[in-house]
XYZ file of C-alpha atoms in Angstrom:
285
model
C 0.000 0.000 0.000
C 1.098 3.606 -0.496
C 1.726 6.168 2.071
C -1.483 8.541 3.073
C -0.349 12.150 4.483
C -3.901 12.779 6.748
C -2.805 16.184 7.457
C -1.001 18.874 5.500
C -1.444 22.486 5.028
C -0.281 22.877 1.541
C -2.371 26.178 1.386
C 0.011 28.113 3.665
C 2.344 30.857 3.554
C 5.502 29.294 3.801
C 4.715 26.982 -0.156
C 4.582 30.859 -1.380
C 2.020 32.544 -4.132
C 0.124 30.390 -6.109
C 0.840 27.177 -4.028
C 3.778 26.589 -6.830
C 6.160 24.844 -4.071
C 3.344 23.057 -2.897
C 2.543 21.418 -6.143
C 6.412 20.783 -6.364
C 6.846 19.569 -3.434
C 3.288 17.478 -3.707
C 5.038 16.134 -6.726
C 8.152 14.922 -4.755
C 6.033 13.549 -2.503
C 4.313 11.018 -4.968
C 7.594 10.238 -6.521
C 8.429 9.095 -2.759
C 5.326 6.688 -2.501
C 2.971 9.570 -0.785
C -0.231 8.581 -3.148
C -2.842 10.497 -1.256
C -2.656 14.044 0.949
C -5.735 15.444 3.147
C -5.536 19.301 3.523
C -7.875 20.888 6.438
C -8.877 23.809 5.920
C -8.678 26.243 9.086
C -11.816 28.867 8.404
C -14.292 30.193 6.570
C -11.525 32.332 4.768
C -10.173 29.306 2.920
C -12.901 27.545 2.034
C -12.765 27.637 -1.094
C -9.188 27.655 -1.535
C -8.739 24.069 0.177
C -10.964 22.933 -2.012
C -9.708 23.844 -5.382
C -5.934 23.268 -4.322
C -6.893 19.660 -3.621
C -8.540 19.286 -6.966
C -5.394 20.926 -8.769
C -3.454 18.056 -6.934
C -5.512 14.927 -6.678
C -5.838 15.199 -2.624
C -8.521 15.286 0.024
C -9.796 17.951 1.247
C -11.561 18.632 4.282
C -13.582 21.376 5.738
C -13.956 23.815 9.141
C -12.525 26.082 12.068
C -9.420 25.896 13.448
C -9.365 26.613 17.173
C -6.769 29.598 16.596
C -8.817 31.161 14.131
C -11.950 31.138 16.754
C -10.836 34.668 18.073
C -11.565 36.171 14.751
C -14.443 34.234 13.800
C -18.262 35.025 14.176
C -21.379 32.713 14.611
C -21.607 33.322 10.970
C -18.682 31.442 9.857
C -20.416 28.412 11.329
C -23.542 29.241 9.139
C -20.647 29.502 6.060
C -19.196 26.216 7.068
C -22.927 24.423 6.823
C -23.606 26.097 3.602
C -19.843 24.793 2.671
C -20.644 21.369 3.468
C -24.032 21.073 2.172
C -23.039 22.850 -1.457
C -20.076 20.082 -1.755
C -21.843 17.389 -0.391
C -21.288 15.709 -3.885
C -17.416 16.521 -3.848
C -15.904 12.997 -3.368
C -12.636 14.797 -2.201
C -14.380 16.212 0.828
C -13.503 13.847 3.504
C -13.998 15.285 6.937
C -14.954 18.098 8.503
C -11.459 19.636 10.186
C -9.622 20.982 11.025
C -11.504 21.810 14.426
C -11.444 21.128 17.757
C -9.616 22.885 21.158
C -6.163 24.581 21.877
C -5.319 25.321 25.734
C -1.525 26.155 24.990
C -1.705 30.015 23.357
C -1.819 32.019 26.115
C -5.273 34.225 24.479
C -6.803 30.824 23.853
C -6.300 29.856 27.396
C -8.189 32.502 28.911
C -11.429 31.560 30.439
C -14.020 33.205 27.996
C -12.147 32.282 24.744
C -12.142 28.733 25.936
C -15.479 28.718 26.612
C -15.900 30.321 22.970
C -13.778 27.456 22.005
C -16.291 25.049 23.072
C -18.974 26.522 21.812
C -17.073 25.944 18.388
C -16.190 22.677 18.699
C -20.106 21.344 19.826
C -21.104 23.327 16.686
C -18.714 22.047 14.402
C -19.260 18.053 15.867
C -22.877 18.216 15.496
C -22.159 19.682 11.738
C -19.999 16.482 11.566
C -23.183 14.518 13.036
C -25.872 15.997 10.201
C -23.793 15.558 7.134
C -22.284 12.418 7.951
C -18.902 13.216 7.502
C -15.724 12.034 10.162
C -13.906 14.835 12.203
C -10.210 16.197 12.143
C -9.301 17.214 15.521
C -6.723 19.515 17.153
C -6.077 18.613 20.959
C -3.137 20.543 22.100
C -2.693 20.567 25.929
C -7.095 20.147 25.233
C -7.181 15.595 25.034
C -9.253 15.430 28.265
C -11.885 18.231 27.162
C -12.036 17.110 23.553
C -12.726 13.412 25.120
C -15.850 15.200 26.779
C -17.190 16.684 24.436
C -16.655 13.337 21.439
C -18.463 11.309 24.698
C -21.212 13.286 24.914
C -22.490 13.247 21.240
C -20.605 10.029 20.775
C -24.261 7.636 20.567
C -24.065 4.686 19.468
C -21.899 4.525 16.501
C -19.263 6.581 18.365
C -16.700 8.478 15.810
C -15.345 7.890 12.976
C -11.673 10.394 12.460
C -8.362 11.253 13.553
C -6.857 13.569 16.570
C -3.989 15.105 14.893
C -0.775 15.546 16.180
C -1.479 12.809 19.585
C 0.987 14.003 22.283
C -1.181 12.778 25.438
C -1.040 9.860 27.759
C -1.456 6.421 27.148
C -4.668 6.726 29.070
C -5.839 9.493 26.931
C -5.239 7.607 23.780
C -6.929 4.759 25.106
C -9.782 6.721 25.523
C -9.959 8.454 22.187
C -9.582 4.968 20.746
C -12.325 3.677 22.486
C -14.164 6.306 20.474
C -13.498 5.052 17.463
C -10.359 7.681 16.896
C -7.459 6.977 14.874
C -4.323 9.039 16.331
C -2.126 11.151 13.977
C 1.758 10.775 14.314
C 4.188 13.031 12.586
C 7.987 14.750 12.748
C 7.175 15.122 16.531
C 7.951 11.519 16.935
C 11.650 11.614 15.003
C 13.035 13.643 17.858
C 14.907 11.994 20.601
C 14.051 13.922 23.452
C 10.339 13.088 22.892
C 10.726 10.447 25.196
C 6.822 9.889 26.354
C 5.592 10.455 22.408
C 8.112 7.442 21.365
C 7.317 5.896 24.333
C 3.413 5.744 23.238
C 3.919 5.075 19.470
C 5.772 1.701 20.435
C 2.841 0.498 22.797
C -0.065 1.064 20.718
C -1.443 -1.369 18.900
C -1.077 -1.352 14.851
C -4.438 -0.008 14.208
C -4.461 2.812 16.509
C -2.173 4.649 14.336
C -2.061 7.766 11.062
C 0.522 9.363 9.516
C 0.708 13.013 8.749
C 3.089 15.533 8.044
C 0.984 18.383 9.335
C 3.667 20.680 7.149
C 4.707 23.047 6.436
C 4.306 22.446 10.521
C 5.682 20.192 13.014
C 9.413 19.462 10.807
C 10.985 16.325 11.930
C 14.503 16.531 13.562
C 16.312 16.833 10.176
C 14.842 19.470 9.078
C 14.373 21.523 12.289
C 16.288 24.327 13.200
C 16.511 25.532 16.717
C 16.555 28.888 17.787
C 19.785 29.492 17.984
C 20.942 27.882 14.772
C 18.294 30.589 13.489
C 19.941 33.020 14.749
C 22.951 31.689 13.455
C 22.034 32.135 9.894
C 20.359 28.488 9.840
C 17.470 28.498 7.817
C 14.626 26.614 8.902
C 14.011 23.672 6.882
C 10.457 23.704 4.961
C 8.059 20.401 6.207
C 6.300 18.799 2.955
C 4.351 16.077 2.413
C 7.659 14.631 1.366
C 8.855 13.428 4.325
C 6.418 11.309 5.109
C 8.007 8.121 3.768
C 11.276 8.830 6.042
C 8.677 9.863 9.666
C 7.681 6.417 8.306
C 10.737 4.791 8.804
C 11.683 6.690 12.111
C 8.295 4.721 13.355
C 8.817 1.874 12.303
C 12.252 1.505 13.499
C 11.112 2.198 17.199
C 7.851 -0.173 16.826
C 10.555 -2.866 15.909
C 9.053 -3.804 12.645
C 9.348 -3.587 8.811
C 8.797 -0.380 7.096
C 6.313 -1.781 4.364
C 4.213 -3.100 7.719
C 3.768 0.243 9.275
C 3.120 1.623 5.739
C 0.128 -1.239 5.052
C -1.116 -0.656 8.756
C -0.974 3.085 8.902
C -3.136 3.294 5.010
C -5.359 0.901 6.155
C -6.307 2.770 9.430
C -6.580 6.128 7.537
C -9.166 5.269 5.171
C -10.948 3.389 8.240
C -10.787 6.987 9.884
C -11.935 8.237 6.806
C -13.500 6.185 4.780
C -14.356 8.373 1.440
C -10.430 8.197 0.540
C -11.030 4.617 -0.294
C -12.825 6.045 -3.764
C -10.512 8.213 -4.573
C -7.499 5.658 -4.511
C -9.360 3.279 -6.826
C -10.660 0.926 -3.875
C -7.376 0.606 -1.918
């Protein structure tokens, strides 16, 4: 099986006007074994963007409001993400709605009322999930116990189906999220040394707990970081791309103790279980 990126931001800044390093570097990417990309949008202001960028390179896409854009959004947006979802409910590259969910690390998000405003968001954007049947992309920074909450208490019956990006919790936590029916997103977090608890966690879990994602141009693994002082040095820092999925791949598979082609089979299969619509567009895989 190919390698699935469930989480890449090839709309941002850093790929430059026009996305042209993004479709260059989306290229790479295939050339490396990367056959399918989601890209979640992260508000109302992209939208539209997401979506065409994924058509222009063969990806996923997948729609909603990113907890750090909450300060500047409006109840309104939430209306524009309904009306999104409901006027490309025939989009087969529409795969989730994401990238949502809770942030408790930026200081302004940690506040009381934004993370109230936060929540508020999230219920919104989960019952959106709920009515047009689509899975959920979540963002649980310092935010795995709240997020739990609020997944538990519109779980039902069929629980949920999607993927809490960028898993840095507990075992307990993840345990919990899987018991929901959550797939958990590892990345270039992972390839660092020091992230002793993260490495920790990605050997115990069991092979279909796990995603792979790049989340770039965020989140660079270790060989393409730069610290700050190597910045300041006249390092530059290294862009993230889809790219570098294949070699995350490796660094995982190395500390699970098994063959890279395993984790690759195991980590595809689990993403189109977490989202199933990707199936389609890689011809049944």
């Amino acid at each position: 099986m190919p390698w699935i990126d469930t989480h890449c931001h090839l709309d941002a800044s850093e790929f430059g006007p026009g996305q042209a390093l993004a479709v260059q570097a989306r290229r790479l990417a295939a050339e490396r074994g990367v056959a399918m990309c989601v890209l979640p949008a992260v508000g109302a202001v992209n939208f539209d963007g997401i979506r065409m960028l994924a058509h222009r390179t063969g990806d996923a896409y997948a729609l909603g409001i990113h907890p750090l854009l909450v300060p500047r959004s409006s109840d309104d947006d939430l209306k524009l993400l309904d009306e999104a979802l409901t006027r490309n409910a025939g989009d087969p590259r529409l795969v989730a709605v994401g990238e949502i969910g809770l942030d408790f690390f930026v200081p302004e998000l940690k506040e009381l009322a934004m993370r109230e405003r936060q929540q508020h968001f999230f219920k919104v954007q989960l019952q959106l999930a709920r009515r047009h049947g689509l899975p959920i992309i979540v963002h649980t920074r310092r935010s795995v116990d709240v997020v739990h909450k609020h997944l538990r208490a519109l779980a039902g019956e069929a629980g949920w189906s999607g993927i809490a990006h960028a898993f840095n919790g507990s075992r307990q936590q993840a345990d919990s999220l899987l018991a929901l029916g959550m797939k958990l997103g590892f990345g270039g977090a992972v390839t660092f040394d020091t992230a002793l608890q993260l490495r920790r966690l990605a050997t115990e879990l069991p092979a279909d707990a796990i995603v792979m994602e790049t989340d770039s141009p965020d989140i660079p693994p270790q060989w393409i970081y730069a610290t700050a002082a190597e910045r300041a040095a006249g390092k530059p820092q290294g862009l993230n791309t889809p790219a570098e999925l294949p070699r995350i791949g490796g660094v995982l598979a190395g500390l699970r103790g098994e063959a890279v082609d395993a984790v690759e089979a195991a980590t595809t299969r689990n993403a189109l279980a977490a989202l199933p619509r990707l199936a389609a567009l890689m011809g049944g895989a």
